[in-house]
mmCIF file of C-alpha atoms and ligand atoms in Angstrom:
data_model
loop_
_atom_site.group_PDB
_atom_site.id
_atom_site.type_symbol
_atom_site.label_atom_id
_atom_site.label_comp_id
_atom_site.label_asym_id
_atom_site.label_seq_id
_atom_site.Cartn_x
_atom_site.Cartn_y
_atom_site.Cartn_z
ATOM 1 C CA UNK A 270 14.231 -0.952 16.131
ATOM 2 C CA UNK A 271 13.829 -4.021 14.006
ATOM 3 C CA UNK A 272 16.414 -5.572 11.717
ATOM 4 C CA UNK A 273 17.635 -3.697 8.615
ATOM 5 C CA UNK A 274 15.753 -5.007 5.579
ATOM 6 C CA UNK A 275 15.371 -3.854 1.995
ATOM 7 C CA UNK A 276 14.686 -5.009 -1.527
ATOM 8 C CA UNK A 277 18.237 -5.893 -2.573
ATOM 9 C CA UNK A 278 19.953 -9.238 -3.183
ATOM 10 C CA UNK A 279 21.106 -9.700 0.410
ATOM 11 C CA UNK A 280 18.329 -8.020 2.392
ATOM 12 C CA UNK A 281 15.351 -8.507 0.064
ATOM 13 C CA UNK A 282 12.059 -10.476 0.356
ATOM 14 C CA UNK A 283 13.745 -13.925 0.096
ATOM 15 C CA UNK A 284 15.891 -13.103 3.179
ATOM 16 C CA UNK A 285 13.190 -11.523 5.366
ATOM 17 C CA UNK A 286 12.184 -14.861 6.959
ATOM 18 C CA UNK A 287 15.543 -14.978 8.773
ATOM 19 C CA UNK A 288 14.565 -12.021 10.980
ATOM 20 C CA UNK A 289 10.793 -12.311 10.494
ATOM 21 C CA UNK A 290 9.813 -16.017 10.504
ATOM 22 C CA UNK A 291 6.152 -15.001 9.975
ATOM 23 C CA UNK A 292 7.262 -14.411 6.360
ATOM 24 C CA UNK A 293 6.516 -18.128 5.888
ATOM 25 C CA UNK A 294 3.173 -17.873 7.707
ATOM 26 C CA UNK A 295 -0.291 -18.956 6.556
ATOM 27 C CA UNK A 296 -1.755 -15.544 5.651
ATOM 28 C CA UNK A 297 1.043 -13.642 3.919
ATOM 29 C CA UNK A 298 0.632 -10.903 1.289
ATOM 30 C CA UNK A 299 0.649 -10.047 -1.545
ATOM 31 C CA UNK A 300 -0.987 -12.856 -3.554
ATOM 32 C CA UNK A 301 -1.811 -13.585 -7.176
ATOM 33 C CA UNK A 302 -5.561 -12.958 -7.570
ATOM 34 C CA UNK A 303 -7.266 -15.375 -9.990
ATOM 35 C CA UNK A 304 -10.676 -13.809 -10.746
ATOM 36 C CA UNK A 305 -12.203 -17.109 -11.940
ATOM 37 C CA UNK A 306 -11.324 -18.706 -8.575
ATOM 38 C CA UNK A 307 -12.582 -15.802 -6.470
ATOM 39 C CA UNK A 308 -15.899 -16.511 -4.722
ATOM 40 C CA UNK A 309 -18.613 -13.964 -5.543
ATOM 41 C CA UNK A 310 -20.260 -13.056 -2.218
ATOM 42 C CA UNK A 311 -23.581 -11.252 -2.807
ATOM 43 C CA UNK A 312 -23.846 -10.523 0.942
ATOM 44 C CA UNK A 313 -20.668 -8.377 0.837
ATOM 45 C CA UNK A 314 -21.823 -4.765 1.316
ATOM 46 C CA UNK A 315 -20.171 -2.062 -0.758
ATOM 47 C CA UNK A 316 -17.207 -0.362 0.853
ATOM 48 C CA UNK A 317 -17.813 3.219 1.907
ATOM 49 C CA UNK A 318 -14.912 5.638 1.931
ATOM 50 C CA UNK A 319 -15.373 8.836 3.941
ATOM 51 C CA UNK A 320 -12.260 10.952 3.405
ATOM 52 C CA UNK A 321 -14.033 14.320 3.150
ATOM 53 C CA UNK A 322 -12.523 15.686 6.377
ATOM 54 C CA UNK A 323 -9.158 13.955 6.132
ATOM 55 C CA UNK A 324 -6.081 15.893 7.240
ATOM 56 C CA UNK A 325 -2.889 15.046 5.418
ATOM 57 C CA UNK A 326 0.226 16.023 7.364
ATOM 58 C CA UNK A 327 3.420 15.262 5.516
ATOM 59 C CA UNK A 328 5.113 13.341 2.743
ATOM 60 C CA UNK A 329 8.292 11.421 3.556
ATOM 61 C CA UNK A 330 10.882 9.005 2.207
ATOM 62 C CA UNK A 331 11.480 6.295 4.821
ATOM 63 C CA UNK A 332 14.001 4.375 2.746
ATOM 64 C CA UNK A 333 11.401 1.837 1.627
ATOM 65 C CA UNK A 334 8.675 3.893 -0.025
ATOM 66 C CA UNK A 335 7.230 7.390 -0.247
ATOM 67 C CA UNK A 336 4.582 7.803 2.442
ATOM 68 C CA UNK A 337 1.865 10.441 3.016
ATOM 69 C CA UNK A 338 0.648 10.467 6.636
ATOM 70 C CA UNK A 339 -2.701 11.575 8.039
ATOM 71 C CA UNK A 340 -4.074 12.860 11.328
ATOM 72 C CA UNK A 341 -5.739 9.788 12.887
ATOM 73 C CA UNK A 342 -6.797 10.869 16.373
ATOM 74 C CA UNK A 343 -10.489 10.761 15.453
ATOM 75 C CA UNK A 344 -12.796 9.277 12.815
ATOM 76 C CA UNK A 345 -12.395 12.101 10.331
ATOM 77 C CA UNK A 346 -11.264 9.778 7.515
ATOM 78 C CA UNK A 347 -12.473 6.200 7.590
ATOM 79 C CA UNK A 348 -13.240 3.214 5.413
ATOM 80 C CA UNK A 349 -16.021 0.765 6.322
ATOM 81 C CA UNK A 350 -18.416 -1.794 4.852
ATOM 82 C CA UNK A 351 -17.221 -4.551 2.554
ATOM 83 C CA UNK A 352 -15.636 -7.280 4.743
ATOM 84 C CA UNK A 353 -15.060 -4.861 7.633
ATOM 85 C CA UNK A 354 -16.955 -5.156 10.947
ATOM 86 C CA UNK A 355 -15.864 -1.701 12.127
ATOM 87 C CA UNK A 356 -14.770 1.641 10.686
ATOM 88 C CA UNK A 357 -11.008 1.768 10.092
ATOM 89 C CA UNK A 358 -9.083 5.072 10.279
ATOM 90 C CA UNK A 359 -6.782 6.218 7.472
ATOM 91 C CA UNK A 360 -3.205 6.375 8.777
ATOM 92 C CA UNK A 361 -1.022 6.682 5.681
ATOM 93 C CA UNK A 362 -0.694 5.784 2.038
ATOM 94 C CA UNK A 363 2.380 4.734 0.080
ATOM 95 C CA UNK A 364 3.331 3.183 -3.239
ATOM 96 C CA UNK A 365 5.220 0.207 -4.723
ATOM 97 C CA UNK A 366 6.730 0.364 -8.198
ATOM 98 C CA UNK A 367 9.225 -1.220 -10.595
ATOM 99 C CA UNK A 368 12.377 -0.053 -12.376
ATOM 100 C CA UNK A 369 10.757 -0.434 -15.767
ATOM 101 C CA UNK A 370 7.174 -1.014 -16.831
ATOM 102 C CA UNK A 371 7.163 -4.817 -16.797
ATOM 103 C CA UNK A 372 6.495 -5.072 -13.076
ATOM 104 C CA UNK A 373 6.032 -2.998 -9.932
ATOM 105 C CA UNK A 374 2.737 -3.993 -8.333
ATOM 106 C CA UNK A 375 2.604 -6.378 -5.356
ATOM 107 C CA UNK A 376 -0.690 -8.122 -6.069
ATOM 108 C CA UNK A 377 -1.032 -9.629 -9.531
ATOM 109 C CA UNK A 378 -4.212 -10.574 -11.426
ATOM 110 C CA UNK A 379 -3.896 -13.940 -13.184
ATOM 111 C CA UNK A 380 -0.161 -13.282 -13.248
ATOM 112 C CA UNK A 381 -0.531 -9.787 -14.748
ATOM 113 C CA UNK A 382 1.576 -7.135 -13.009
ATOM 114 C CA UNK A 383 0.883 -3.416 -13.051
ATOM 115 C CA UNK A 384 3.531 -0.697 -13.129
ATOM 116 C CA UNK A 385 2.661 0.393 -9.597
ATOM 117 C CA UNK A 386 0.290 -0.209 -6.668
ATOM 118 C CA UNK A 387 -1.063 2.364 -4.189
ATOM 119 C CA UNK A 388 -1.802 1.225 -0.617
ATOM 120 C CA UNK A 389 -4.007 3.166 1.776
ATOM 121 C CA UNK A 390 -3.376 1.809 5.291
ATOM 122 C CA UNK A 391 -6.212 2.013 7.858
ATOM 123 C CA UNK A 392 -6.460 0.757 11.451
ATOM 124 C CA UNK A 393 -9.293 -0.464 13.693
ATOM 125 C CA UNK A 394 -9.565 2.295 16.300
ATOM 126 C CA UNK A 395 -12.877 0.880 17.561
ATOM 127 C CA UNK A 396 -11.222 -2.211 18.997
ATOM 128 C CA UNK A 397 -7.624 -1.003 19.569
ATOM 129 C CA UNK A 398 -6.222 2.029 21.366
ATOM 130 C CA UNK A 399 -3.151 2.609 19.215
ATOM 131 C CA UNK A 400 -2.028 1.903 15.662
ATOM 132 C CA UNK A 401 0.791 -0.301 16.958
ATOM 133 C CA UNK A 402 -1.648 -2.456 18.931
ATOM 134 C CA UNK A 403 -3.970 -2.763 15.937
ATOM 135 C CA UNK A 404 -1.048 -3.574 13.624
ATOM 136 C CA UNK A 405 -0.374 -6.762 15.597
ATOM 137 C CA UNK A 406 -4.038 -7.913 15.795
ATOM 138 C CA UNK A 407 -5.706 -10.243 13.250
ATOM 139 C CA UNK A 408 -8.475 -7.674 12.533
ATOM 140 C CA UNK A 409 -6.338 -4.643 13.219
ATOM 141 C CA UNK A 410 -5.596 -3.242 9.771
ATOM 142 C CA UNK A 411 -7.389 -2.754 6.464
ATOM 143 C CA UNK A 412 -5.339 -1.850 3.409
ATOM 144 C CA UNK A 413 -7.039 -0.596 0.247
ATOM 145 C CA UNK A 414 -4.945 -1.582 -2.773
ATOM 146 C CA UNK A 415 -5.290 0.306 -6.058
ATOM 147 C CA UNK A 416 -3.489 -0.828 -9.204
ATOM 148 C CA UNK A 417 -1.810 1.799 -11.378
ATOM 149 C CA UNK A 418 -1.413 1.116 -15.108
ATOM 150 C CA UNK A 419 0.483 3.042 -17.773
ATOM 151 C CA UNK A 420 -1.616 5.611 -19.597
ATOM 152 C CA UNK A 421 -2.072 9.338 -19.863
ATOM 153 C CA UNK A 422 -1.192 11.211 -16.672
ATOM 154 C CA UNK A 423 -3.513 11.169 -13.690
ATOM 155 C CA UNK A 424 -4.338 14.814 -12.909
ATOM 156 C CA UNK A 425 -4.437 14.441 -9.126
ATOM 157 C CA UNK A 426 -1.437 12.123 -8.954
ATOM 158 C CA UNK A 427 0.428 15.180 -10.282
ATOM 159 C CA UNK A 428 0.179 16.793 -6.850
ATOM 160 C CA UNK A 429 2.135 13.866 -5.435
ATOM 161 C CA UNK A 430 4.673 13.382 -8.235
ATOM 162 C CA UNK A 431 5.366 17.150 -8.235
ATOM 163 C CA UNK A 432 6.237 16.915 -4.536
ATOM 164 C CA UNK A 433 8.606 13.944 -4.826
ATOM 165 C CA UNK A 434 11.668 16.148 -5.462
ATOM 166 C CA UNK A 435 11.286 17.382 -1.841
ATOM 167 C CA UNK A 436 11.794 13.850 -0.450
ATOM 168 C CA UNK A 437 14.502 12.470 -2.740
ATOM 169 C CA UNK A 438 16.631 11.087 0.078
ATOM 170 C CA UNK A 439 15.857 8.508 2.765
ATOM 171 C CA UNK A 440 14.922 10.334 5.972
ATOM 172 C CA UNK A 441 13.558 13.438 4.229
ATOM 173 C CA UNK A 442 10.116 14.762 5.130
ATOM 174 C CA UNK A 443 8.099 17.729 3.876
ATOM 175 C CA UNK A 444 4.880 19.502 4.664
ATOM 176 C CA UNK A 445 2.011 18.015 2.639
ATOM 177 C CA UNK A 446 -1.240 19.482 3.878
ATOM 178 C CA UNK A 447 -4.594 19.626 2.144
ATOM 179 C CA UNK A 448 -4.250 16.483 0.050
ATOM 180 C CA UNK A 449 -7.373 14.303 -0.137
ATOM 181 C CA UNK A 450 -6.648 10.799 -1.517
ATOM 182 C CA UNK A 451 -10.315 10.467 -2.538
ATOM 183 C CA UNK A 452 -9.160 11.935 -5.860
ATOM 184 C CA UNK A 453 -6.972 8.864 -6.441
ATOM 185 C CA UNK A 454 -9.881 6.393 -6.385
ATOM 186 C CA UNK A 455 -11.014 4.785 -9.663
ATOM 187 C CA UNK A 456 -14.655 5.186 -10.705
ATOM 188 C CA UNK A 457 -15.629 1.647 -9.671
ATOM 189 C CA UNK A 458 -15.215 0.348 -6.105
ATOM 190 C CA UNK A 459 -15.619 -3.284 -7.187
ATOM 191 C CA UNK A 460 -13.139 -5.255 -5.081
ATOM 192 C CA UNK A 461 -11.544 -8.554 -4.128
ATOM 193 C CA UNK A 462 -10.921 -9.177 -0.434
ATOM 194 C CA UNK A 463 -8.893 -11.738 1.520
ATOM 195 C CA UNK A 464 -7.154 -12.085 4.924
ATOM 196 C CA UNK A 465 -3.456 -11.218 4.635
ATOM 197 C CA UNK A 466 -0.482 -9.389 6.038
ATOM 198 C CA UNK A 467 1.747 -6.358 5.778
ATOM 199 C CA UNK A 468 3.956 -6.833 2.718
ATOM 200 C CA UNK A 469 6.991 -5.396 4.493
ATOM 201 C CA UNK A 470 8.576 -6.311 7.788
ATOM 202 C CA UNK A 471 7.217 -6.759 10.447
ATOM 203 C CA UNK A 472 4.892 -8.714 8.055
ATOM 204 C CA UNK A 473 2.163 -8.837 10.747
ATOM 205 C CA UNK A 474 -0.786 -11.054 9.707
ATOM 206 C CA UNK A 475 -3.172 -8.279 10.653
ATOM 207 C CA UNK A 476 -4.440 -6.984 7.312
ATOM 208 C CA UNK A 477 -7.843 -7.386 5.702
ATOM 209 C CA UNK A 478 -6.918 -6.647 2.090
ATOM 210 C CA UNK A 479 -9.411 -4.855 -0.147
ATOM 211 C CA UNK A 480 -8.011 -4.718 -3.700
ATOM 212 C CA UNK A 481 -9.938 -2.660 -6.245
ATOM 213 C CA UNK A 482 -10.419 -4.327 -9.629
ATOM 214 C CA UNK A 483 -10.305 -1.084 -11.637
ATOM 215 C CA UNK A 484 -6.833 0.463 -12.002
ATOM 216 C CA UNK A 485 -6.046 4.169 -12.163
ATOM 217 C CA UNK A 486 -3.669 5.486 -14.835
ATOM 218 C CA UNK A 487 -0.183 6.892 -14.351
ATOM 219 C CA UNK A 488 1.944 8.465 -17.100
ATOM 220 C CA UNK A 489 5.508 7.663 -18.069
ATOM 221 C CA UNK A 490 6.662 11.076 -16.847
ATOM 222 C CA UNK A 491 4.988 10.500 -13.469
ATOM 223 C CA UNK A 492 6.624 7.064 -13.124
ATOM 224 C CA UNK A 493 9.993 8.637 -13.951
ATOM 225 C CA UNK A 494 9.554 10.945 -10.969
ATOM 226 C CA UNK A 495 8.923 7.989 -8.605
ATOM 227 C CA UNK A 496 12.115 6.397 -9.918
ATOM 228 C CA UNK A 497 14.158 9.495 -9.072
ATOM 229 C CA UNK A 498 13.598 8.822 -5.367
ATOM 230 C CA UNK A 499 16.490 7.153 -3.561
ATOM 231 C CA UNK A 500 16.672 4.281 -1.056
ATOM 232 C CA UNK A 501 19.790 6.015 0.264
ATOM 233 C CA UNK A 502 20.257 8.938 2.606
ATOM 234 C CA UNK A 503 21.960 12.167 1.445
ATOM 235 C CA UNK A 504 25.203 11.400 3.326
ATOM 236 C CA UNK A 505 25.583 7.880 1.828
ATOM 237 C CA UNK A 506 28.059 7.847 -1.040
ATOM 238 C CA UNK A 507 26.355 4.842 -2.718
ATOM 239 C CA UNK A 508 23.217 6.310 -4.355
ATOM 240 C CA UNK A 509 20.618 3.586 -4.928
ATOM 241 C CA UNK A 510 17.468 4.469 -6.908
ATOM 242 C CA UNK A 511 14.202 3.628 -5.166
ATOM 243 C CA UNK A 512 12.585 1.087 -7.481
ATOM 244 C CA UNK A 513 11.372 -2.560 -7.386
ATOM 245 C CA UNK A 514 10.188 -2.002 -3.795
ATOM 246 C CA UNK A 515 7.593 -4.762 -4.111
ATOM 247 C CA UNK A 516 7.281 -8.201 -2.497
ATOM 248 C CA UNK A 517 6.386 -11.014 -4.918
ATOM 249 C CA UNK A 518 3.113 -12.974 -4.528
ATOM 250 C CA UNK A 519 3.012 -15.434 -1.590
ATOM 251 C CA UNK A 520 1.321 -18.874 -1.280
ATOM 252 C CA UNK A 521 -2.474 -18.725 -0.794
ATOM 253 C CA UNK A 522 -2.310 -21.630 1.777
ATOM 254 C CA UNK A 523 -5.984 -22.438 1.489
ATOM 255 C CA UNK A 524 -7.349 -18.908 1.782
ATOM 256 C CA UNK A 525 -10.475 -17.872 -0.125
ATOM 257 C CA UNK A 526 -10.505 -14.660 -2.125
ATOM 258 C CA UNK A 527 -14.004 -13.146 -2.222
ATOM 259 C CA UNK A 528 -15.273 -10.861 -4.972
ATOM 260 C CA UNK A 529 -17.875 -8.121 -4.525
ATOM 261 C CA UNK A 530 -18.863 -8.569 -8.156
ATOM 262 C CA UNK A 531 -19.682 -11.350 -10.639
HETATM 263 N N1 WWX B 222 2.272 -2.849 1.940
HETATM 264 S S1 WWX B 222 1.973 -2.504 3.454
HETATM 265 O O1 WWX B 222 0.728 -1.771 3.517
HETATM 266 O O2 WWX B 222 2.029 -3.722 4.227
HETATM 267 C C1 WWX B 222 3.237 -1.440 4.021
HETATM 268 C C2 WWX B 222 4.347 -1.203 3.247
HETATM 269 F F1 WWX B 222 4.581 -1.904 2.131
HETATM 270 C C3 WWX B 222 5.286 -0.238 3.606
HETATM 271 F F2 WWX B 222 6.379 -0.034 2.815
HETATM 272 C C4 WWX B 222 5.142 0.484 4.739
HETATM 273 S S2 WWX B 222 6.289 1.743 5.099
HETATM 274 O O3 WWX B 222 5.850 2.459 6.245
HETATM 275 O O4 WWX B 222 6.466 2.512 3.911
HETATM 276 C C5 WWX B 222 7.867 1.062 5.378
HETATM 277 C C6 WWX B 222 7.818 -0.192 6.121
HETATM 278 O O5 WWX B 222 7.410 0.032 7.431
HETATM 279 C C7 WWX B 222 4.072 0.208 5.564
HETATM 280 N N2 WWX B 222 4.008 0.897 6.725
HETATM 281 C C8 WWX B 222 3.460 0.297 7.918
HETATM 282 C C9 WWX B 222 2.898 1.427 8.692
HETATM 283 C C10 WWX B 222 3.694 2.186 9.510
HETATM 284 C C11 WWX B 222 3.100 3.256 10.153
HETATM 285 C C12 WWX B 222 1.788 3.575 9.885
HETATM 286 C C13 WWX B 222 1.035 2.809 9.001
HETATM 287 C C14 WWX B 222 1.610 1.745 8.373
HETATM 288 C C15 WWX B 222 4.505 -0.500 8.560
HETATM 289 O O6 WWX B 222 5.688 0.277 8.615
HETATM 290 C C16 WWX B 222 4.202 -0.930 9.956
HETATM 291 C C17 WWX B 222 2.969 -1.489 10.237
HETATM 292 C C18 WWX B 222 2.749 -1.982 11.493
HETATM 293 C C19 WWX B 222 3.708 -1.876 12.497
HETATM 294 C C20 WWX B 222 4.940 -1.304 12.192
HETATM 295 C C21 WWX B 222 5.181 -0.825 10.903
HETATM 296 C C22 WWX B 222 3.105 -0.726 5.192
HETATM 297 F F3 WWX B 222 2.025 -0.933 5.962
HETATM 298 ZN ZN1 ZN B 223 2.260 -1.362 0.599
#
């Protein structure tokens, strides 16, 4: 299903509009966040993240990123508050990263890039019956974005980077039970929020983005493990390293970015 797309010269972000015209839409993501231009909204409630009973299922390499999926048939792991009218269920999380440390994140802050960005994808199960339905609705998805900067290793990220060898090739999947992504959250939940889209095809304009201002740290060794993943499947003779799987910032087109903090 859907046209083959990637992050290369021919099939990368600048070519996506040919199969996905929404790529040139009015609420595309990611964006460059300019803190001084963000509007502080004192009425924005804090976001509440209830992952205590989350059930992680597996970790997989889908040829675009490394993804950890969760059981989402009830409200066992939800995010709410902030700009959200309803509780949104955690469906999966994945990462974006660069080939070296100069870039890798999707959102940027006053032009600053981070080495990686973690996305926790949630869907509005109050208003929509299935993830697919929600994914195509303007208030269907909420993605929590967490910047990752170079530093000493993140203890809990270890659990993930130590499992990456199991999903080296595109199409590989492995058991990954008992992981709670709560441990990946930074200490502050201060955030910016704006109406946007998926940053990969199908690029649906269905995402309320919640980007945390405080990054978490990732070590050099841990980044090296992400870069050992492959875009290619085991049987392909051309082995392409999975790196630079990020879309560059898109035009704001009049949108307002709100801040939960001064
Ligand atoms: N940055 S982002 O949050 O926009 C994003 C990504 F950057 C991203 F790489 C993925 S992905 O699943 O890794 C591969 C692309 O489908 C998804 N995955 C989506 C998804 C699939 C299943 C379950 C949750 C999320 C995406 O594949 C998708 C969303 C909606 C409809 C079809 C596909 C995604 F949402
Ligand atoms: Zn993403």
